[in-house]
GROMACS .gro file of C-alpha atoms in nm:
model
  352
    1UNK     CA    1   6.706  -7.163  13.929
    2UNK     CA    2   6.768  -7.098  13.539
    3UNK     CA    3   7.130  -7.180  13.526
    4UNK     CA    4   7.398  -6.950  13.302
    5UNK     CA    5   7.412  -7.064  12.975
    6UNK     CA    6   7.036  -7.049  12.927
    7UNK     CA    7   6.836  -6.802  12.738
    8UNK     CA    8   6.678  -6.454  12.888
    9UNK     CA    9   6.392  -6.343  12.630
   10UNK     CA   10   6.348  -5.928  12.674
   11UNK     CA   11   6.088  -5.759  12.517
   12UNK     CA   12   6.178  -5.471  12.386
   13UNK     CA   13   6.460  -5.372  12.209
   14UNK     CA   14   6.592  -5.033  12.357
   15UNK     CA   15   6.827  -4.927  12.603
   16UNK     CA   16   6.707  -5.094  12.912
   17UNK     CA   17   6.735  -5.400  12.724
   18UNK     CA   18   7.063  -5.369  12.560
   19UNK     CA   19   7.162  -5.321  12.921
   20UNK     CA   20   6.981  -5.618  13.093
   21UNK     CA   21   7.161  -5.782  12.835
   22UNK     CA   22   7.504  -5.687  12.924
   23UNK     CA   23   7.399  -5.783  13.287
   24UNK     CA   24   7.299  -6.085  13.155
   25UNK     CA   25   7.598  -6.194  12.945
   26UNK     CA   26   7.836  -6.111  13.271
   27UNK     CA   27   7.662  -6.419  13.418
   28UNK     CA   28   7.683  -6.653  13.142
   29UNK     CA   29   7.301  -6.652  12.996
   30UNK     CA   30   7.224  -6.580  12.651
   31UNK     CA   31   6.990  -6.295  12.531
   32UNK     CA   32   6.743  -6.303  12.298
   33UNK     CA   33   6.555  -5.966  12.230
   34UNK     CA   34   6.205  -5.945  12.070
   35UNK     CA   35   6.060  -5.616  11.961
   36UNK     CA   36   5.916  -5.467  11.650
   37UNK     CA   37   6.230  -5.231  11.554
   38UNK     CA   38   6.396  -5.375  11.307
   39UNK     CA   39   6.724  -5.104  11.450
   40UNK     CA   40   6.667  -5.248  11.804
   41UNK     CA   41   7.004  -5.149  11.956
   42UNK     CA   42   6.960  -5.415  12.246
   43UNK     CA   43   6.971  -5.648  11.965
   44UNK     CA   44   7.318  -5.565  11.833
   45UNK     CA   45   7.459  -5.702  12.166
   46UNK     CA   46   7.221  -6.022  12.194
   47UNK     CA   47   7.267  -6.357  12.074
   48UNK     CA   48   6.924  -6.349  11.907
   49UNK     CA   49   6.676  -6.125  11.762
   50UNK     CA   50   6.330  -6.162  11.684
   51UNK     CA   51   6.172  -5.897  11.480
   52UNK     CA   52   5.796  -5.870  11.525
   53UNK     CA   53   5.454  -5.698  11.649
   54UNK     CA   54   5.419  -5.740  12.006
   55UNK     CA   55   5.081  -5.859  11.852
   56UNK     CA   56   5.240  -6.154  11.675
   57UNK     CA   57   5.138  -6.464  11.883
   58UNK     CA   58   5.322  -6.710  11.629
   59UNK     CA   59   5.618  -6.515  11.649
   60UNK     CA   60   5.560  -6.468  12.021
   61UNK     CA   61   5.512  -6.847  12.071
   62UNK     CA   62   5.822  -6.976  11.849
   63UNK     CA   63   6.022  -6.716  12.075
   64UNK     CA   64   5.917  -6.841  12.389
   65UNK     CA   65   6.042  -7.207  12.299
   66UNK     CA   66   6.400  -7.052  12.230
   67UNK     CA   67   6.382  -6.924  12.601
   68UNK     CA   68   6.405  -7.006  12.948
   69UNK     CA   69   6.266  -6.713  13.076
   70UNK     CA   70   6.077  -6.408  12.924
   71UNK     CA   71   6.105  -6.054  13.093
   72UNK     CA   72   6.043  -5.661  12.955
   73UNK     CA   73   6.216  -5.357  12.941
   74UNK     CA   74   5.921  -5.112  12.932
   75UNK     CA   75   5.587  -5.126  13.056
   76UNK     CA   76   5.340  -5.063  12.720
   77UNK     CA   77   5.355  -5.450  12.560
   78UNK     CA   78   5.045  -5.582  12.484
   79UNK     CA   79   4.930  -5.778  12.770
   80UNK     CA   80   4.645  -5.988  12.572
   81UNK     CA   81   4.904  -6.149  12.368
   82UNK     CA   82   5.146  -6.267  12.549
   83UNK     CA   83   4.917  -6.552  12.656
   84UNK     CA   84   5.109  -6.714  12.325
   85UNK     CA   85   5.419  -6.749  12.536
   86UNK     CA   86   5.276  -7.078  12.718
   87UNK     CA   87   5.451  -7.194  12.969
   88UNK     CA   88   5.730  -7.044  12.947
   89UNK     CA   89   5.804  -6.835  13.255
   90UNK     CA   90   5.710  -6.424  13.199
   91UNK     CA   91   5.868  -6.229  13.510
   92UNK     CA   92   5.748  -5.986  13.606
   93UNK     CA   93   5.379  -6.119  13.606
   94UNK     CA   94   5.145  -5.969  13.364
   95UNK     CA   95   4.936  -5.804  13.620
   96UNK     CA   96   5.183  -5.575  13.667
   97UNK     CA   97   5.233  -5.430  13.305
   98UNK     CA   98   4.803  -5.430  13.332
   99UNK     CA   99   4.843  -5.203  13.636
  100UNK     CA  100   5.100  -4.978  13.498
  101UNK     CA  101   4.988  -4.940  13.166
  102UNK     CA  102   4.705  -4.742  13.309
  103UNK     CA  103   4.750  -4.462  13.478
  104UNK     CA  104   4.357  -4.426  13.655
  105UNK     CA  105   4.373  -4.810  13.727
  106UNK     CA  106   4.749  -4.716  13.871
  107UNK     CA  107   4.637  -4.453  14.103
  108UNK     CA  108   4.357  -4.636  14.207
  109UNK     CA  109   4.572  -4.952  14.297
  110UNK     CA  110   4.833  -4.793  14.522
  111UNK     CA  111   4.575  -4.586  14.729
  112UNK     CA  112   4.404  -4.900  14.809
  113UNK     CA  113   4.741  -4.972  14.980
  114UNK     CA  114   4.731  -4.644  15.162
  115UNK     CA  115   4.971  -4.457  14.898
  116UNK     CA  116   4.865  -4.093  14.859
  117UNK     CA  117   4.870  -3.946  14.499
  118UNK     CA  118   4.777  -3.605  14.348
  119UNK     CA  119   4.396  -3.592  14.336
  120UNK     CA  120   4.280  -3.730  14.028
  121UNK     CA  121   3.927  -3.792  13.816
  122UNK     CA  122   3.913  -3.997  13.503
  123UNK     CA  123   3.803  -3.812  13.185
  124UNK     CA  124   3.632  -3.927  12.900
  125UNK     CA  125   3.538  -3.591  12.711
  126UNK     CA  126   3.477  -3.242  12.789
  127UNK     CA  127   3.200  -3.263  13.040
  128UNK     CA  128   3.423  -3.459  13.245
  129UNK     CA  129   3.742  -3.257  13.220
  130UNK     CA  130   3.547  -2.923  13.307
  131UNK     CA  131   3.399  -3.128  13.572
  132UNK     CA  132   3.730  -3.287  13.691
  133UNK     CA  133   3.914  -2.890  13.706
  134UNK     CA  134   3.607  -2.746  13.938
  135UNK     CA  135   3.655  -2.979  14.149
  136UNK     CA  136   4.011  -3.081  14.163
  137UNK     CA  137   4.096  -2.727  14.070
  138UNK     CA  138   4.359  -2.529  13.834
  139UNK     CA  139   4.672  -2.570  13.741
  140UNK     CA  140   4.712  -2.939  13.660
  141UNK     CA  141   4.736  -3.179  13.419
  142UNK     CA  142   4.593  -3.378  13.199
  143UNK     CA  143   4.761  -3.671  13.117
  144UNK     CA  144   4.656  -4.004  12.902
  145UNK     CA  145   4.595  -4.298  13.062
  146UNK     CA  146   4.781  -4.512  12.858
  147UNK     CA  147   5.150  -4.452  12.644
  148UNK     CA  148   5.287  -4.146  12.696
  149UNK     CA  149   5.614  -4.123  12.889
  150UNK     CA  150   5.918  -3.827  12.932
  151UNK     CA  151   5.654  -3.558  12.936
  152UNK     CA  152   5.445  -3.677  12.627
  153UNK     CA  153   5.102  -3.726  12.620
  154UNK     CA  154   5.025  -3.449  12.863
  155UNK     CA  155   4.905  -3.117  12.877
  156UNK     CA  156   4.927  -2.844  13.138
  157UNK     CA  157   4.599  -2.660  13.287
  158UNK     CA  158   4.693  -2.337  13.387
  159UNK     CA  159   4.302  -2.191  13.452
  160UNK     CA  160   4.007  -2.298  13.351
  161UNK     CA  161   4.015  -2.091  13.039
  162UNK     CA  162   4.270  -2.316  12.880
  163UNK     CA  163   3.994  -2.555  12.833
  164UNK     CA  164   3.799  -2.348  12.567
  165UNK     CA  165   4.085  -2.429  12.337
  166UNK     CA  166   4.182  -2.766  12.393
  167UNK     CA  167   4.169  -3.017  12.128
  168UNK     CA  168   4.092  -3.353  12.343
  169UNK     CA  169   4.248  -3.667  12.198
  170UNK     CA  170   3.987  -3.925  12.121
  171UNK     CA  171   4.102  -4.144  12.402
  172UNK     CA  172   4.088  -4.229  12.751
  173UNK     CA  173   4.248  -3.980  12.986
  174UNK     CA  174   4.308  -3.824  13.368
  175UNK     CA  175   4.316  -3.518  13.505
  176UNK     CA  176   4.582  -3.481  13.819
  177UNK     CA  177   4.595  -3.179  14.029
  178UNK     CA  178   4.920  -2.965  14.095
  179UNK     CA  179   5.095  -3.084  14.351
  180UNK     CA  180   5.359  -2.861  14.536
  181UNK     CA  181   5.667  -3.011  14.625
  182UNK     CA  182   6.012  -2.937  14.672
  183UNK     CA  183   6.159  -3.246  14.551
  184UNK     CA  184   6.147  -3.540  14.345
  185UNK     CA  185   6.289  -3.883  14.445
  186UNK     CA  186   6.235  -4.250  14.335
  187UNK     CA  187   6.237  -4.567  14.520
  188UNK     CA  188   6.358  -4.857  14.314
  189UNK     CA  189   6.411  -5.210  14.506
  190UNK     CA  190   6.468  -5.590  14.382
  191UNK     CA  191   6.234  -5.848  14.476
  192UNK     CA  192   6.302  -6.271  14.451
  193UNK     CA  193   6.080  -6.530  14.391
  194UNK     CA  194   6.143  -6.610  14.747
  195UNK     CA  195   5.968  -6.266  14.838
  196UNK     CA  196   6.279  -6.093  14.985
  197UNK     CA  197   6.353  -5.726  14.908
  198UNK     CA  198   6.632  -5.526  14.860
  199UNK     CA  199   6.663  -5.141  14.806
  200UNK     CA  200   6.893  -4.940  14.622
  201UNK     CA  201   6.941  -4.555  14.780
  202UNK     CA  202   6.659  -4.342  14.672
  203UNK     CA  203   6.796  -4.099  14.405
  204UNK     CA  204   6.692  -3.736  14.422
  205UNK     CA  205   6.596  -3.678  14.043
  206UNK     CA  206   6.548  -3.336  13.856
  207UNK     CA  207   6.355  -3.322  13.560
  208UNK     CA  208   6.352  -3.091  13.271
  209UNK     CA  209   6.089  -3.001  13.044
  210UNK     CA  210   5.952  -3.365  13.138
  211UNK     CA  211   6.244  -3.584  13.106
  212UNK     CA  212   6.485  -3.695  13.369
  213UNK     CA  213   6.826  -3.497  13.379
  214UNK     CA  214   6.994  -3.619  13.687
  215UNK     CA  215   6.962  -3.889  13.954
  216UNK     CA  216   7.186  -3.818  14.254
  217UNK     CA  217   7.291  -4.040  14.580
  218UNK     CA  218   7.254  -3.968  14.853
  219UNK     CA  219   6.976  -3.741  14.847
  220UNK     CA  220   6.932  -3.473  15.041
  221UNK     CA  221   6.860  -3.469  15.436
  222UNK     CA  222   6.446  -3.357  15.349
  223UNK     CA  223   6.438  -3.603  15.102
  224UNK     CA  224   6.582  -3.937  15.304
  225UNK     CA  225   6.321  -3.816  15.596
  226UNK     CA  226   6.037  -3.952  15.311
  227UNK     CA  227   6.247  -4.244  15.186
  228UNK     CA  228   6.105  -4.465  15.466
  229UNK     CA  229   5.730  -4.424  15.421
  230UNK     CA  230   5.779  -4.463  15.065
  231UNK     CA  231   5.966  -4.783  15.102
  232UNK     CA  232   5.688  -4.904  15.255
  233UNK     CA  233   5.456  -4.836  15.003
  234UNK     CA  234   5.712  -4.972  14.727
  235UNK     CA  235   5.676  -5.299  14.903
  236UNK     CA  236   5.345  -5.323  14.963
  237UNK     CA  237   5.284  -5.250  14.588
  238UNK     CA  238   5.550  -5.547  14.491
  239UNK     CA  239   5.396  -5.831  14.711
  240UNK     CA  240   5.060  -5.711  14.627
  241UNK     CA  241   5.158  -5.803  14.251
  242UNK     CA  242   5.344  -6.064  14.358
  243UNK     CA  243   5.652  -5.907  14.211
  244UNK     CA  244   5.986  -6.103  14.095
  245UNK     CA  245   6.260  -5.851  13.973
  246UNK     CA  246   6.304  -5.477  13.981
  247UNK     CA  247   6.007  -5.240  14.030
  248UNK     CA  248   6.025  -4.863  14.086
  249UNK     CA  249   5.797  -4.596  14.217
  250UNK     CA  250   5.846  -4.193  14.181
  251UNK     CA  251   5.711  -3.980  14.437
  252UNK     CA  252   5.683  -3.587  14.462
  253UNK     CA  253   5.857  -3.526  14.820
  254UNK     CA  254   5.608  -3.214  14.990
  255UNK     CA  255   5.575  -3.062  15.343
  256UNK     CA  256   5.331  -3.331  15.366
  257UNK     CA  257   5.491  -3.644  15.330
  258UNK     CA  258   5.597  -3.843  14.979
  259UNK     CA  259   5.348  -3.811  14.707
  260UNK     CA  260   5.285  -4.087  14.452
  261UNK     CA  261   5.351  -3.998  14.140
  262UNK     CA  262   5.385  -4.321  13.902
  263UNK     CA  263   5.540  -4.637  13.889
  264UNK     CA  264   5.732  -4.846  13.625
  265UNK     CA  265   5.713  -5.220  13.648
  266UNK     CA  266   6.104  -5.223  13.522
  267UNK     CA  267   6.458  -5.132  13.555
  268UNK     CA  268   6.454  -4.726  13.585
  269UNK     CA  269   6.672  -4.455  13.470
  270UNK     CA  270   6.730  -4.302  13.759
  271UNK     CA  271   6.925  -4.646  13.891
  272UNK     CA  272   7.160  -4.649  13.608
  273UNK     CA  273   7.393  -4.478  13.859
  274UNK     CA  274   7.357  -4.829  14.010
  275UNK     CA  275   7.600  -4.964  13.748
  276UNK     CA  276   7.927  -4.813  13.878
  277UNK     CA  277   7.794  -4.646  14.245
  278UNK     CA  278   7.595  -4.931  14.392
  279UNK     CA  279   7.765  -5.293  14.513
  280UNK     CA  280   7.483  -5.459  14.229
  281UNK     CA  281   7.364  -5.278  13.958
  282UNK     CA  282   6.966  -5.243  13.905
  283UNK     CA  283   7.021  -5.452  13.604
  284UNK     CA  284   7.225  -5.755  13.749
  285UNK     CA  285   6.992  -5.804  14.048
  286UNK     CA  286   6.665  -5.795  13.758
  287UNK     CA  287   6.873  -6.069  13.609
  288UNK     CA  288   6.870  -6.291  13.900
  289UNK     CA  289   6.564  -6.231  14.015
  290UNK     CA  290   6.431  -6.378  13.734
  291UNK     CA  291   6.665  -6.662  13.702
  292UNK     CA  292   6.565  -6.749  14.028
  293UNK     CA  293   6.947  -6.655  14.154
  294UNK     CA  294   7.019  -6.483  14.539
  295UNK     CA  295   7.030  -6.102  14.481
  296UNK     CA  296   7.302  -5.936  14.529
  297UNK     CA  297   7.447  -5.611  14.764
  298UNK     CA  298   7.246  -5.320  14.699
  299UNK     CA  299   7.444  -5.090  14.908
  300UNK     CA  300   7.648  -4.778  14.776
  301UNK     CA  301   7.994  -4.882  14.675
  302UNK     CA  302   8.125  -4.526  14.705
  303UNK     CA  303   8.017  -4.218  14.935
  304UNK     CA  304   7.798  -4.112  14.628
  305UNK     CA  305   7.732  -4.074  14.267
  306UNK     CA  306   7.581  -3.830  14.010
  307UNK     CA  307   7.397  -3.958  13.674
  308UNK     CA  308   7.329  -3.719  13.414
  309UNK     CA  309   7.119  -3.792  13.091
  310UNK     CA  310   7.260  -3.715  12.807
  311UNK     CA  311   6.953  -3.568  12.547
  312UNK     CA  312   6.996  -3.502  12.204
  313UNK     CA  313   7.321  -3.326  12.068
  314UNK     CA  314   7.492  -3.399  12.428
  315UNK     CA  315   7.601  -3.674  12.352
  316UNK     CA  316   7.809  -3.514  12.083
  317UNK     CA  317   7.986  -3.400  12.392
  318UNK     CA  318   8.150  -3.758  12.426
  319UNK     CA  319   8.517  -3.625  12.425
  320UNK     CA  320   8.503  -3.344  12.617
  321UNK     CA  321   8.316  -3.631  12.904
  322UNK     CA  322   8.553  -3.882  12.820
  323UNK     CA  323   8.845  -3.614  12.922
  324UNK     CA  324   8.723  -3.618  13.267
  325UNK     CA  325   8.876  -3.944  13.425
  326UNK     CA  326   8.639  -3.956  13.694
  327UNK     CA  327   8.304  -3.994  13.497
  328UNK     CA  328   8.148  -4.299  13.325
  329UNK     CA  329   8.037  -4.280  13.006
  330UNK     CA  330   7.735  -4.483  12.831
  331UNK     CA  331   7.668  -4.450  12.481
  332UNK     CA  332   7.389  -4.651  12.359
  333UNK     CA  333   7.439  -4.689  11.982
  334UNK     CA  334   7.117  -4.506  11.817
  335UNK     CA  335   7.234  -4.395  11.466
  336UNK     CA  336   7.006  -4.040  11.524
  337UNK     CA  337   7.056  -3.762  11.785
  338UNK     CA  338   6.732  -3.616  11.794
  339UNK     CA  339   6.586  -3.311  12.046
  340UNK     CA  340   6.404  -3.521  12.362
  341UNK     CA  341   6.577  -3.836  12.279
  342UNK     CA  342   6.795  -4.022  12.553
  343UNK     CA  343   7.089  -4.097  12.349
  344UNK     CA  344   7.313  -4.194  12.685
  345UNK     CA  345   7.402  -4.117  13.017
  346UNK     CA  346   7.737  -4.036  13.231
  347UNK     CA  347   7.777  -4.141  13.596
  348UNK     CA  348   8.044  -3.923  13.805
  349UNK     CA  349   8.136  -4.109  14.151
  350UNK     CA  350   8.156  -3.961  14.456
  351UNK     CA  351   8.518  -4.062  14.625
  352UNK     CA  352   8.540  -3.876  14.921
   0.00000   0.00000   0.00000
C-alpha cells in the first residue's frame, strides 16, 4: 500500500485530473500533475506541476522520482516514453493505453474475448475505404484510429457517393458500419491489484452531435437486460490487461444484445454522477486502486441520479443551476467557453 501523505503523479492536466486530484487530497496524498499545458486546470489544485512534452523523458524521469505512483487521465500519452519513469509504479499498465489508443487494434482485442462490435475493416487509402463500404456497406463511419474523441476525427458515410468527395487524412484509419440501436449505455467498474472488481450502475448516456449530454441511473428496464453480458465482457477485458484502477467500456444496446462500441482505459464522464449518487465516487476508488488501498461501496447512495454536461455557453447558466437546491454543480475553471468544449457538469439526485 502507498500510504496518504505520498505523492500521486497524473498525466494530464484536465478535468479528470483536477478531479482525481480532489479524490486524492480527501485521503491525504499529494498530487503532482504533468502535462504539456502550461493552463492545466488540474494543476491549480495540485501540490506540484510539471510542465512538459509527454515526449520529455528527462522531465518524465525527474517526475517520477517526486512520486510514488504514476497514473493518467486520458488515454493518448505517448506510450514509448514513459519507459523514462523507471521504476516507479505506472497504473494502469501501459498495455492498456497501447490497446486503446488504437481503435483497429481495440476492436480486434475485445472480439478475441468474444465482445461483438460494429463490423469494421482497417483503411489505409481509397482502395481500401471503397473496398471496406462494399462490403461492410453504407451508412457508416469512418473514424481514425488514433486521437480523435467527442465526435472528432470522424466522418459519416451516408452512400457510397460520399466517397467521390472525400478528402482522406494522410493517416491510419477504420471504417465501422451503422449499427442500429436504441440505446447507449456504459459499463465502468474498479479493479485492485488483488484482482477484485467492483461495478458502478451502468448509466444510460445520450449523446449529441458526438459528445455526451447526459448519463442517467438507473437505466432503463431494456437497457439493465444488456448490463450483465456486458459486465462480463468489461471484466474479461480488465484481467486480460491485467487492469489496476478504473476502466470503462461503451456499448450500443440493440435487439441483438450490447454492442461494443469503445473503451477508455480511465475514469469516464458518464460516472461523474458517481461523485454525489454512488456510495464511492469513480474517482476515489481509481485512487485506491492504485495506492494499493481496499475499494470502496460502489452501490447507489440514492434511488437515482441525472448528470448533464454542461458545453460551451451553459455553463454561463451557473446561477440559474445553482438556484435549484437539489442539483450539484461542477465548474472546472477553464478561462474560455468555447462551442464543443466541456466546461462542467451538474448532477441532480434522485430522492424518492
Amino acid at each position: 500500500m502507498i500510504a496518504p501523505g505520498e505523492t500521486i503523479g497524473i498525466l494530464g492536466g484536465g478535468q479528470l485530473g483536477r478531479m482525481m486530484a480532489f479524490a486524492a487530497a480527501r485521503l491525504g496524498y499529494r498530487v503532482h500533475i504533468f502535462a504539456p499545458e502550461a493552463d492545466s486546470i488540474a494543476a491549480e489544485v495540485c501540490s506540484r506541476f510539471t510542465c512538459a512534452d509527454y515526449t520529455d523523458e528527462a522531465a518524465l524521469k525527474a517526475f517520477a522520482a517526486d512520486c510514488a505512483v504514476i497514473t493518467y487521465e486520458f488515454e493518448n500519452v505517448p506510450v514509448a516514453p514513459l519507459a523514462a519513469v523507471g521504476d516507479t509504479p505506472l497504473l494502469p499498465h501501459p498495455r492498456a493505453l497501447e490497446t486503446a489508443q488504437d481503435r483497429l487494434n481495440e476492436k480486434r482485442f475485445v472480439s478475441e474475448l468474444g465482445g461483438r462490435p460494429a463490423p469494421f475493416m482497417a483503411v489505409d487509402g481509397a482502395d481500401d475505404l471503397a473496398r471496406a463500404v462494399a462490403e461492410i456497406g453504407a451508412p457508416g463511419i469512418l473514424k481514425t484510429r488514433r486521437d480523435g474523441y467527442d465526435g472528432k476525427g470522424q466522418w459519416r458515410i451516408k452512400s457510397e457517393a460520399d466517397l467521390a468527395g472525400l478528402d482522406l487524412p494522410p493517416q491510419a484509419l477504420i471504417y465501422e458500419g451503422f449499427v442500429t440501436f436504441f440505446g447507449e449505455f456504459s459499463v465502468i467498474l474498479a479493479r485492485a491489484a488483488d484482482g477484485s472488481v467492483k461495478f458502478w450502475d451502468s448509466a444510460e448516456n445520450v449523446h449529441v452531435n458526438g459528445i455526451l449530454d447526459t448519463s442517467t441511473v438507473p437505466a432503463g428496464p431494456a437497457i439493465l437486460a444488456q448490463v450483465p453480458e456486458a459486465r462480463a465482457l468489461a471484466q474479461k477485458v480488465a484481467e486480460a490487461l491485467d487492469y489496476v484502477g478504473v476502466l470503462t467500456l461503451e456499448f450500443f444496446a440493440t435487439v441483438d444484445g450490447p454492442v461494443f462500441n469503445e473503451m477508455a482505459p480511465r475514469v469516464h464522464n458518464s460516472g461523474h454522477w458517481t461523485i454525489e449518487g454512488a456510495i464511492t465516487s469513480q474517482f476515489e476508488n481509481h485512487i485506491r486502486a492504485v495506492c494499493g488501498l481496499p475499494l470502496g461501496l460502489t452501490t447507489l447512495a440514492v434511488p437515482g441520479a441525472r448528470m448533464v454536461n454542461l458545453i460551451g455557453d451553459d455553463a454561463h447558466d451557473w446561477a440559474e443551476i445553482l438556484a435549484d437546491p437539489a442539483n450539484h454543480l461542477h465548474l472546472y475553471g477553464k478561462a474560455a467557453a468555447r462551442p464543443g468544449r466541456k466546461m462542467g457538469h451538474v448532477t441532480r439526485l434522485m430522492l424518492g
